[in-house]
Amino acid sequence: YAFFSGRPSWRRKAPVNLTYGFFPGNFIDYIPRAEVEAAFRRAFGRWAAVIPVSFVEVEEYWAADIKVGFHGGDHGDGEPFDGVLGVLAHAFSPENGRLHLDTAETWALDFEKEQSPVAVDLESVATHEIGHVLGLAHSPVKEAIMYPSLIPRKRKLKLHRDDVEGMQLLYGSNPHFRLDSLLASETSSAARIGNVVDV
Amino acid sequence: HPPSSAARTSPWDLRSPSVGGAWAAFEGLVDAELGDQKTGVAELKRYLHRFGYLPSNLSDHRRVASRDGNNFTDAFDEVLESAVSLYQSKLGMAITGRLDGATVNQMMAPRCGVDDQNMRPQRRNSQR
């Protein structure tokens, strides 16, 4: 894991509650809005499970701590999007809160429904960008959510130990989080790989 | 050279013209090395500059002056070699400083726009 320069994070009195809202314009029209919102709810929930921070969706975009938006091309933040593939999304370090997804991408929640060869998994990218919004920079660990690239038609939803350790250094641990559950799952994956090799 | 069907069966092949991808042209740079002058190297330098691997204060002979100051030359120089090594190290790859297939493939992959040196978001904050 890595942090942004100066190691910024959201400095609030505990318990930390952050609100998020969706930019009212430019919403993608080929996935129902409720499904996009549900995907973000799951993405936020993934991080909330490991740190003592909660996330609440609000209607008032401009008043939200975290502002999620679909934008295309030059959208006014000095980092224009570049069309299909290339840069998929970007986000800003704490406590800026902006999280932008490129409207030019073919976003997908279900690759059975979306057959495009360039479809990109929205929930995976949302989980990655929320990591930035909370203060994690890019990780060199390929399996980590915070690794900078994601190929089309690939889902990467599970937090890696590297993601969890980095985020918990910023915010502490969620009292309900058990590291051994993460380790157990990693061990079980390793055992399955081991079995295949043995065969 | 046109793709053969056997080599192009991946459903997400970024090199396929039908799929495109902003950095598909990097494929032509595989095995380019120090001292080469090759079309497309300037674009690769822009990529590495954008994601924090090439400094913006290069001396004038290494880049062509332009309004945005980011027009690089097509020369594969030692600064690029060092940037490639840094890229490989930051992305958990074998550090060779060479544009091997794995490195170029990684550079062609779609990615997050936040730079890898952790500086750009800080700059964004100060703009705010």
Tab-separated table of C-alpha atoms in Angstrom:
chain	number	residue	atom	x	y	z
A	1	TYR	CA	0.000	0.000	0.000
A	2	ALA	CA	0.956	3.617	-0.349
A	3	PHE	CA	-0.401	6.936	0.793
A	4	PHE	CA	-0.627	10.276	-0.925
A	5	SER	CA	2.044	12.819	-0.188
A	6	GLY	CA	1.438	14.181	3.308
A	7	ARG	CA	-0.705	11.126	4.163
A	8	PRO	CA	-4.045	12.985	4.078
A	9	SER	CA	-7.171	11.380	5.486
A	10	TRP	CA	-10.627	12.502	6.595
A	11	ARG	CA	-10.083	14.046	10.003
A	12	ARG	CA	-13.382	13.921	11.833
A	13	LYS	CA	-14.408	13.218	15.370
A	14	ALA	CA	-15.299	9.570	15.862
A	15	PRO	CA	-17.552	8.032	14.804
A	16	VAL	CA	-16.670	9.164	11.281
A	17	ASN	CA	-19.718	9.479	9.043
A	18	LEU	CA	-19.205	10.527	5.453
A	19	THR	CA	-21.989	11.358	3.024
A	20	TYR	CA	-21.886	10.708	-0.703
A	21	GLY	CA	-24.060	11.886	-3.556
A	22	PHE	CA	-24.340	11.393	-7.313
A	23	PHE	CA	-23.930	14.178	-9.845
A	24	PRO	CA	-27.443	14.807	-11.193
A	25	GLY	CA	-26.426	15.202	-14.849
A	26	ASN	CA	-24.640	12.826	-17.245
A	27	PHE	CA	-25.916	9.660	-15.604
A	28	ILE	CA	-25.362	6.602	-17.778
A	29	ASP	CA	-28.672	5.494	-19.274
A	30	TYR	CA	-28.018	1.817	-20.042
A	31	ILE	CA	-27.871	0.668	-16.411
A	32	PRO	CA	-30.781	1.494	-14.101
A	33	ARG	CA	-29.773	4.192	-11.658
A	34	ALA	CA	-30.882	2.042	-8.729
A	35	GLU	CA	-28.416	-0.663	-9.786
A	36	VAL	CA	-25.547	1.841	-10.036
A	37	GLU	CA	-26.434	3.155	-6.588
A	38	ALA	CA	-26.536	-0.383	-5.227
A	39	ALA	CA	-23.093	-1.118	-6.701
A	40	PHE	CA	-21.670	1.961	-4.995
A	41	ARG	CA	-23.406	0.981	-1.756
A	42	ARG	CA	-21.608	-2.381	-1.899
A	43	ALA	CA	-18.304	-0.697	-2.789
A	44	PHE	CA	-18.541	1.724	0.139
A	45	GLY	CA	-19.651	-1.137	2.366
A	46	ARG	CA	-16.522	-3.104	1.517
A	47	TRP	CA	-14.319	-0.372	3.009
A	48	ALA	CA	-16.719	0.333	5.877
A	49	ALA	CA	-16.353	-3.303	6.947
A	50	VAL	CA	-12.658	-2.832	7.733
A	51	ILE	CA	-12.474	0.702	9.178
A	52	PRO	CA	-14.648	2.604	11.669
A	53	VAL	CA	-16.159	4.857	9.018
A	54	SER	CA	-19.734	4.792	7.753
A	55	PHE	CA	-21.085	6.086	4.468
A	56	VAL	CA	-24.550	7.469	3.858
A	57	GLU	CA	-26.006	8.336	0.471
A	58	VAL	CA	-27.644	11.755	0.313
A	59	GLU	CA	-29.721	13.497	-2.343
A	60	GLU	CA	-27.878	16.813	-2.132
A	61	TYR	CA	-24.855	16.257	-4.387
A	62	TRP	CA	-23.219	19.605	-3.668
A	63	ALA	CA	-23.476	19.170	0.085
A	64	ALA	CA	-22.082	15.614	0.106
A	65	ASP	CA	-18.577	14.895	1.374
A	66	ILE	CA	-17.959	12.505	-1.523
A	67	LYS	CA	-19.201	13.617	-4.924
A	68	VAL	CA	-19.570	10.828	-7.484
A	69	GLY	CA	-20.075	11.735	-11.117
A	70	PHE	CA	-19.969	10.361	-14.647
A	71	HIS	CA	-18.120	12.839	-16.831
A	72	GLY	CA	-16.653	12.833	-20.326
A	73	GLY	CA	-13.676	14.536	-21.995
A	74	ASP	CA	-12.589	17.808	-20.451
A	75	HIS	CA	-14.848	18.153	-17.451
A	76	GLY	CA	-13.209	21.053	-15.692
A	77	ASP	CA	-10.839	19.514	-13.172
A	78	GLY	CA	-7.680	19.708	-15.276
A	79	GLU	CA	-7.671	15.963	-15.956
A	80	PRO	CA	-9.711	15.371	-19.136
A	81	PHE	CA	-10.867	11.846	-19.878
A	82	ASP	CA	-9.565	10.237	-23.059
A	83	GLY	CA	-12.421	8.209	-24.524
A	84	VAL	CA	-12.802	4.439	-24.594
A	85	LEU	CA	-10.331	2.594	-22.324
A	86	GLY	CA	-7.113	4.450	-21.456
A	87	VAL	CA	-8.028	6.228	-18.243
A	88	LEU	CA	-11.216	4.773	-16.788
A	89	ALA	CA	-11.759	6.998	-13.765
A	90	HIS	CA	-9.967	9.153	-11.236
A	91	ALA	CA	-10.494	10.472	-7.750
A	92	PHE	CA	-9.014	13.044	-5.435
A	93	SER	CA	-7.240	12.612	-2.148
A	94	PRO	CA	-8.859	13.548	1.199
A	95	GLU	CA	-10.680	15.736	1.948
A	96	ASN	CA	-11.560	16.783	-1.557
A	97	GLY	CA	-14.076	14.029	-2.160
A	98	ARG	CA	-14.482	14.094	-5.943
A	99	LEU	CA	-14.769	10.723	-7.718
A	100	HIS	CA	-15.165	10.808	-11.506
A	101	LEU	CA	-15.931	7.991	-13.955
A	102	ASP	CA	-15.450	8.341	-17.715
A	103	THR	CA	-18.817	8.300	-19.516
A	104	ALA	CA	-17.068	7.000	-22.655
A	105	GLU	CA	-16.496	3.594	-21.053
A	106	THR	CA	-18.953	0.747	-21.402
A	107	TRP	CA	-19.702	0.279	-17.724
A	108	ALA	CA	-21.072	-3.069	-16.656
A	109	LEU	CA	-22.439	-4.723	-13.558
A	110	ASP	CA	-23.181	-8.057	-15.188
A	111	PHE	CA	-20.998	-9.420	-17.985
A	112	GLU	CA	-23.737	-11.867	-18.981
A	113	LYS	CA	-25.916	-8.920	-19.926
A	114	GLU	CA	-23.128	-6.698	-21.276
A	115	GLN	CA	-21.219	-8.534	-23.990
A	116	SER	CA	-18.968	-5.682	-25.149
A	117	PRO	CA	-15.275	-6.677	-25.291
A	118	VAL	CA	-14.413	-3.332	-23.715
A	119	ALA	CA	-16.927	-3.524	-20.873
A	120	VAL	CA	-15.453	-2.410	-17.553
A	121	ASP	CA	-16.729	-3.569	-14.195
A	122	LEU	CA	-18.223	-0.540	-12.472
A	123	GLU	CA	-18.176	-1.940	-8.948
A	124	SER	CA	-14.469	-2.861	-9.142
A	125	VAL	CA	-13.538	0.625	-10.321
A	126	ALA	CA	-15.812	2.228	-7.714
A	127	THR	CA	-14.119	0.241	-4.953
A	128	HIS	CA	-10.673	1.314	-6.218
A	129	GLU	CA	-11.604	4.996	-6.495
A	130	ILE	CA	-13.204	5.062	-3.055
A	131	GLY	CA	-9.827	3.833	-1.799
A	132	HIS	CA	-8.302	7.032	-3.239
A	133	VAL	CA	-11.036	9.230	-1.798
A	134	LEU	CA	-10.209	7.782	1.625
A	135	GLY	CA	-6.449	8.277	1.250
A	136	LEU	CA	-4.826	5.225	-0.325
A	137	ALA	CA	-2.564	5.723	-3.354
A	138	HIS	CA	-1.634	2.998	-5.838
A	139	SER	CA	-0.223	-0.281	-4.635
A	140	PRO	CA	2.405	-2.378	-6.440
A	141	VAL	CA	0.604	-5.544	-5.312
A	142	LYS	CA	-1.128	-6.928	-8.392
A	143	GLU	CA	-3.922	-8.612	-6.446
A	144	ALA	CA	-4.728	-5.481	-4.441
A	145	ILE	CA	-7.785	-3.364	-5.189
A	146	MET	CA	-5.447	-0.359	-5.245
A	147	TYR	CA	-3.325	-1.708	-8.145
A	148	PRO	CA	-3.704	0.963	-10.845
A	149	SER	CA	-4.923	-1.077	-13.820
A	150	LEU	CA	-7.947	-3.239	-14.532
A	151	ILE	CA	-8.476	-5.073	-17.790
A	152	PRO	CA	-11.902	-5.089	-19.445
A	153	ARG	CA	-14.353	-7.824	-18.427
A	154	LYS	CA	-12.503	-8.471	-15.186
A	155	ARG	CA	-14.015	-8.144	-11.717
A	156	LYS	CA	-11.826	-7.385	-8.742
A	157	LEU	CA	-13.972	-6.807	-5.705
A	158	LYS	CA	-12.265	-8.417	-2.769
A	159	LEU	CA	-10.027	-6.307	-0.575
A	160	HIS	CA	-6.521	-7.708	-0.329
A	161	ARG	CA	-4.598	-7.765	2.943
A	162	ASP	CA	-2.455	-4.951	1.488
A	163	ASP	CA	-5.544	-2.747	1.004
A	164	VAL	CA	-6.839	-3.498	4.481
A	165	GLU	CA	-3.543	-2.855	6.257
A	166	GLY	CA	-3.029	0.457	4.457
A	167	MET	CA	-6.530	1.705	5.133
A	168	GLN	CA	-6.424	0.654	8.783
A	169	LEU	CA	-3.213	2.637	9.257
A	170	LEU	CA	-5.206	5.705	8.252
A	171	TYR	CA	-8.408	5.082	10.201
A	172	GLY	CA	-7.867	2.218	12.603
A	173	SER	CA	-9.783	-1.028	12.504
A	174	ASN	CA	-13.512	-1.570	12.496
A	175	PRO	CA	-14.153	-3.294	15.833
A	176	HIS	CA	-16.190	-5.949	13.992
A	177	PHE	CA	-13.448	-6.706	11.481
A	178	ARG	CA	-11.433	-9.902	11.911
A	179	LEU	CA	-8.137	-10.124	10.037
A	180	ASP	CA	-8.176	-13.902	10.396
A	181	SER	CA	-11.300	-14.062	8.198
A	182	LEU	CA	-9.293	-12.412	5.425
A	183	LEU	CA	-6.323	-14.701	6.068
A	184	ALA	CA	-8.573	-17.772	6.140
A	185	SER	CA	-9.941	-16.864	2.752
A	186	GLU	CA	-6.421	-16.330	1.352
A	187	THR	CA	-5.241	-19.642	2.825
A	188	SER	CA	-8.215	-21.414	1.337
A	189	SER	CA	-7.408	-19.957	-2.122
A	190	ALA	CA	-3.761	-21.008	-1.737
A	191	ALA	CA	-4.843	-24.514	-0.729
A	192	ARG	CA	-7.031	-24.802	-3.815
A	193	ILE	CA	-4.104	-23.728	-6.020
A	194	GLY	CA	-1.906	-26.230	-4.165
A	195	ASN	CA	-4.361	-29.023	-4.887
A	196	VAL	CA	-4.334	-28.218	-8.563
A	197	VAL	CA	-0.537	-28.270	-8.608
A	198	ASP	CA	-0.518	-31.614	-6.741
A	199	VAL	CA	-2.865	-33.177	-9.249
B	1	HIS	CA	1.125	-6.546	-39.771
B	2	PRO	CA	-2.479	-7.725	-39.629
B	3	PRO	CA	-3.508	-9.862	-36.684
B	4	SER	CA	-3.747	-13.582	-37.184
B	5	SER	CA	-6.925	-15.143	-35.834
B	6	ALA	CA	-4.957	-17.555	-33.649
B	7	ALA	CA	-3.124	-14.764	-31.873
B	8	ARG	CA	-6.184	-12.553	-31.433
B	9	THR	CA	-8.721	-14.692	-29.693
B	10	SER	CA	-8.727	-12.850	-26.385
B	11	PRO	CA	-12.116	-11.186	-25.822
B	12	TRP	CA	-10.446	-8.071	-24.503
B	13	ASP	CA	-7.416	-7.833	-26.760
B	14	LEU	CA	-6.324	-4.209	-26.406
B	15	ARG	CA	-4.191	-4.403	-29.527
B	16	SER	CA	-7.101	-5.162	-31.797
B	17	PRO	CA	-7.996	-2.136	-33.952
B	18	SER	CA	-11.668	-2.815	-33.285
B	19	VAL	CA	-11.086	-2.485	-29.552
B	20	GLY	CA	-8.587	0.355	-29.773
B	21	GLY	CA	-7.546	1.684	-26.433
B	22	ALA	CA	-5.741	4.947	-25.907
B	23	TRP	CA	-2.320	3.324	-25.675
B	24	ALA	CA	-2.653	0.522	-28.249
B	25	ALA	CA	0.170	2.056	-30.324
B	26	PHE	CA	2.679	1.221	-27.577
B	27	GLU	CA	2.707	-2.321	-28.926
B	28	GLY	CA	5.084	-1.151	-31.669
B	29	LEU	CA	7.657	-0.185	-29.038
B	30	VAL	CA	8.327	-3.678	-27.702
B	31	ASP	CA	12.087	-4.226	-27.474
B	32	ALA	CA	12.946	-0.580	-28.208
B	33	GLU	CA	16.132	0.214	-26.302
B	34	LEU	CA	18.569	2.906	-25.283
B	35	GLY	CA	19.821	4.854	-28.305
B	36	ASP	CA	16.848	4.027	-30.518
B	37	GLN	CA	14.940	6.736	-32.335
B	38	LYS	CA	11.478	5.361	-32.871
B	39	THR	CA	8.099	6.880	-33.685
B	40	GLY	CA	5.868	6.529	-30.667
B	41	VAL	CA	8.565	6.988	-28.018
B	42	ALA	CA	7.428	10.584	-27.501
B	43	GLU	CA	3.911	9.331	-26.779
B	44	LEU	CA	5.312	6.834	-24.297
B	45	LYS	CA	7.218	9.660	-22.600
B	46	ARG	CA	3.992	11.656	-22.352
B	47	TYR	CA	2.359	8.615	-20.725
B	48	LEU	CA	5.198	8.224	-18.235
B	49	HIS	CA	5.183	11.937	-17.524
B	50	ARG	CA	1.450	11.916	-16.935
B	51	PHE	CA	1.652	9.131	-14.389
B	52	GLY	CA	4.586	10.630	-12.555
B	53	TYR	CA	7.596	8.749	-13.911
B	54	LEU	CA	9.222	11.463	-16.016
B	55	PRO	CA	10.019	14.841	-14.503
B	56	SER	CA	8.624	17.952	-16.127
B	57	ASN	CA	11.907	19.869	-15.824
B	58	LEU	CA	13.858	17.991	-18.494
B	59	SER	CA	16.517	20.010	-20.274
B	60	ASP	CA	15.445	21.534	-23.588
B	61	HIS	CA	17.355	19.141	-25.834
B	62	ARG	CA	15.228	16.258	-24.556
B	63	ARG	CA	11.919	17.710	-25.542
B	64	VAL	CA	10.504	19.928	-28.193
B	65	ALA	CA	9.234	23.191	-26.829
B	66	SER	CA	5.486	23.488	-26.868
B	67	ARG	CA	2.851	25.498	-25.122
B	68	ASP	CA	2.061	22.736	-22.647
B	69	GLY	CA	5.752	21.905	-22.277
B	70	ASN	CA	5.049	18.200	-22.621
B	71	ASN	CA	6.053	17.473	-26.229
B	72	PHE	CA	8.792	14.912	-25.910
B	73	THR	CA	11.165	13.638	-28.599
B	74	ASP	CA	11.211	10.106	-30.024
B	75	ALA	CA	14.698	9.410	-28.637
B	76	PHE	CA	15.011	6.463	-26.247
B	77	ASP	CA	17.420	8.153	-23.840
B	78	GLU	CA	18.771	7.340	-20.412
B	79	VAL	CA	16.056	9.380	-18.710
B	80	LEU	CA	13.412	7.206	-20.357
B	81	GLU	CA	15.298	4.069	-19.405
B	82	SER	CA	15.327	5.165	-15.796
B	83	ALA	CA	11.609	6.057	-15.959
B	84	VAL	CA	10.828	2.592	-17.317
B	85	SER	CA	12.765	1.022	-14.421
B	86	LEU	CA	10.844	3.152	-11.923
B	87	TYR	CA	7.566	2.166	-13.603
B	88	GLN	CA	8.459	-1.515	-13.365
B	89	SER	CA	9.371	-1.144	-9.713
B	90	LYS	CA	6.152	0.718	-8.838
B	91	LEU	CA	4.012	-1.832	-10.656
B	92	GLY	CA	5.607	-4.859	-9.013
B	93	MET	CA	7.325	-6.061	-12.204
B	94	ALA	CA	10.829	-7.331	-12.899
B	95	ILE	CA	13.083	-4.257	-13.116
B	96	THR	CA	14.967	-4.337	-16.419
B	97	GLY	CA	14.642	-0.794	-17.786
B	98	ARG	CA	13.728	-2.475	-21.061
B	99	LEU	CA	10.451	-2.264	-22.930
B	100	ASP	CA	9.825	-5.995	-22.821
B	101	GLY	CA	6.470	-7.430	-23.793
B	102	ALA	CA	5.182	-7.632	-20.220
B	103	THR	CA	6.005	-3.990	-19.532
B	104	VAL	CA	4.434	-2.717	-22.743
B	105	ASN	CA	1.375	-4.880	-22.163
B	106	GLN	CA	0.999	-3.377	-18.699
B	107	MET	CA	1.327	0.136	-20.124
B	108	MET	CA	-1.416	-0.575	-22.660
B	109	ALA	CA	-3.869	-1.728	-20.012
B	110	PRO	CA	-6.699	0.621	-19.030
B	111	ARG	CA	-6.072	2.202	-15.682
B	112	CYS	CA	-6.943	4.758	-13.048
B	113	GLY	CA	-5.992	8.346	-13.884
B	114	VAL	CA	-4.405	9.064	-10.515
B	115	ASP	CA	-0.639	9.198	-10.953
B	116	ASP	CA	1.589	6.607	-9.350
B	117	GLN	CA	3.917	9.002	-7.549
B	118	ASN	CA	1.147	10.248	-5.278
B	119	MET	CA	1.670	13.906	-6.061
B	120	ARG	CA	-1.080	14.911	-8.447
B	121	PRO	CA	-4.049	14.590	-6.098
B	122	GLN	CA	-2.174	16.775	-3.616
B	123	ARG	CA	-1.812	19.412	-6.296
B	124	ARG	CA	-5.520	19.142	-7.006
B	125	ASN	CA	-6.201	19.810	-3.364
B	126	SER	CA	-4.153	22.949	-3.366
B	127	GLN	CA	-6.040	24.170	-6.453
B	128	ARG	CA	-9.225	23.737	-4.543
